[in-house]
XYZ file of C-alpha atoms in Angstrom:
189
model
C 0.000 0.000 0.000
C 1.228 3.460 -0.877
C 1.747 6.198 1.698
C 0.073 9.585 1.573
C 1.156 12.999 2.796
C -0.382 14.904 5.695
C 0.422 18.623 5.542
C 0.208 20.146 9.021
C -1.012 23.718 8.533
C -3.143 24.428 11.610
C -0.605 26.498 13.566
C -0.993 30.132 14.466
C 2.363 31.485 13.178
C 3.065 33.175 16.533
C 6.791 33.699 15.889
C 6.123 35.017 12.386
C 3.653 37.678 13.519
C 1.435 37.049 10.482
C -0.075 34.024 8.744
C 2.975 32.453 7.123
C 0.853 30.001 5.158
C -0.324 32.934 3.044
C 3.090 34.528 2.470
C 4.180 34.705 -1.156
C 6.409 31.866 -2.297
C 7.438 32.090 -5.937
C 4.165 32.121 -7.899
C 1.886 31.108 -4.987
C 1.722 31.063 -1.188
C 3.752 28.868 1.156
C 0.759 26.572 1.722
C -0.135 26.410 -1.975
C 3.494 25.535 -2.670
C 3.314 22.663 -0.145
C 0.228 21.346 -1.942
C 1.968 21.638 -5.332
C 4.908 19.638 -3.965
C 2.538 16.867 -2.897
C 0.822 16.836 -6.271
C 4.133 16.737 -8.142
C 5.266 13.798 -5.972
C 2.308 11.795 -7.292
C 1.154 10.926 -3.770
C -2.267 11.547 -2.288
C -2.394 14.238 0.395
C -4.514 15.880 3.081
C -4.158 19.308 4.696
C -4.828 19.735 8.426
C -6.306 23.155 9.236
C -7.835 24.659 12.349
C -11.473 25.578 12.860
C -10.493 29.238 13.268
C -12.579 31.531 11.124
C -9.509 32.726 9.201
C -8.988 29.137 7.976
C -12.410 28.957 6.319
C -11.238 30.428 3.009
C -8.120 28.213 2.999
C -10.319 25.167 3.619
C -12.383 26.005 0.535
C -9.188 26.059 -1.536
C -8.175 22.609 -0.251
C -11.615 21.157 -0.958
C -12.067 17.470 -0.092
C -8.406 17.164 0.921
C -9.004 19.389 3.950
C -9.143 18.090 7.515
C -10.433 20.547 10.112
C -8.955 20.100 13.600
C -10.749 21.286 16.712
C -8.537 22.877 19.365
C -5.501 22.900 17.099
C -4.064 25.583 19.380
C -3.281 22.727 21.806
C -0.283 21.991 19.604
C 1.269 19.968 16.829
C 0.863 16.648 18.643
C -2.846 17.284 19.183
C -3.301 18.256 15.531
C -1.458 15.171 14.295
C -3.404 12.876 16.644
C -6.734 14.261 15.459
C -5.814 14.171 11.765
C -4.510 10.577 11.847
C -7.997 9.251 12.553
C -9.400 10.881 9.434
C -6.832 9.669 6.888
C -7.779 7.156 4.184
C -7.519 3.567 5.376
C -6.009 2.708 2.000
C -2.816 4.562 2.907
C -0.057 2.184 3.992
C 1.678 5.001 5.810
C 1.694 8.734 6.341
C 4.396 11.259 5.582
C 3.973 14.143 8.020
C 4.967 17.358 6.277
C 5.108 20.753 7.967
C 3.566 23.414 5.736
C 6.333 25.889 6.573
C 9.068 23.785 4.938
C 8.856 24.905 1.283
C 12.366 23.846 0.282
C 11.715 20.099 0.590
C 11.983 18.352 -2.780
C 9.048 16.359 -4.178
C 11.427 13.445 -4.712
C 11.974 13.329 -0.938
C 8.303 12.406 -0.455
C 8.661 9.650 -3.047
C 11.790 8.234 -1.393
C 10.204 8.252 2.069
C 7.068 6.572 0.680
C 9.213 3.866 -0.908
C 11.079 3.210 2.351
C 7.794 3.041 4.291
C 7.040 -0.150 2.380
C 9.888 -1.779 4.343
C 10.242 0.262 7.556
C 7.856 1.534 10.246
C 9.475 4.954 10.706
C 11.470 6.837 8.078
C 13.468 9.920 9.009
C 15.239 11.921 6.288
C 18.778 13.053 6.956
C 21.028 15.594 5.279
C 24.727 15.666 6.217
C 23.944 13.563 9.313
C 21.220 15.920 10.559
C 17.703 14.583 10.919
C 14.989 16.606 9.242
C 11.363 16.572 8.115
C 9.036 15.288 6.709
C 8.918 11.999 8.591
C 7.125 8.833 7.610
C 5.135 6.442 9.789
C 3.676 3.107 8.743
C -0.008 2.406 9.266
C 0.880 0.085 12.174
C 1.932 3.119 14.253
C -1.185 5.207 13.630
C -2.873 4.083 16.878
C 0.111 5.474 18.799
C 0.167 8.684 16.744
C -3.525 9.116 17.617
C -2.548 9.330 21.304
C -0.224 12.323 20.906
C -1.007 15.442 22.915
C 0.254 18.987 23.164
C 3.016 20.413 21.042
C 5.507 17.548 21.312
C 4.873 15.800 18.008
C 6.163 12.253 17.521
C 9.562 12.706 19.197
C 8.827 10.299 22.076
C 7.273 7.752 19.706
C 10.435 7.787 17.588
C 12.566 7.342 20.707
C 10.369 4.477 21.928
C 10.606 2.708 18.556
C 14.175 3.623 17.630
C 14.714 0.008 16.532
C 12.040 0.521 13.845
C 13.614 3.684 12.413
C 15.222 3.950 9.025
C 17.375 7.060 8.685
C 17.382 7.922 5.002
C 20.378 9.910 3.763
C 19.239 12.379 1.118
C 20.701 15.161 -0.973
C 17.965 17.572 0.149
C 19.013 20.395 2.478
C 15.374 21.563 2.399
C 14.513 18.933 5.020
C 16.325 21.132 7.558
C 14.763 24.496 6.688
C 11.525 25.809 8.117
C 10.147 29.311 7.868
C 9.305 30.421 11.409
C 10.285 34.103 11.478
C 10.370 37.095 9.138
C 14.154 36.698 9.080
C 13.815 33.071 7.925
C 11.372 34.168 5.241
C 13.667 36.938 3.969
C 16.663 34.572 3.952
C 15.028 31.750 2.019
C 12.420 33.409 -0.196
C 14.059 33.918 -3.589
């Protein structure tokens, strides 16, 4: 079974000071760029958004690929846990992609999806530094559904370190996220 991509885009961009999902990125916005990356990878995708009123127009753009998360302000772990339960059962795994990482290559999604056919957790690495997005086989979804707060899957990865496949890639974009105006100015070209 093929993996799909879950774009986490329900955050509030507190450090940015404005909605970073809507910032210009080449010929679109950062979030639209994330969606284009998923489409160009050839993998199915879903976008996790909050129920905040300002996400209503974004949700319309995402159409049936949108997942609305109640209380997304409780953090990334809460958002991921809620979204996991709504993903297609046909997916053999999920690649968790953070919407504010626009430099990730589409081929990275494909390589992680391939490795998920043989490994339970796939973590991309560039020059011996772990990055994102990260892949989780369907067998770990029940544990992902128990996440809380803003921690993400860090403890799950530690608990199942024997199931991890660190995938060395030539993609520095797995290390770059856009959290501040300075980050945006540095990387937006």
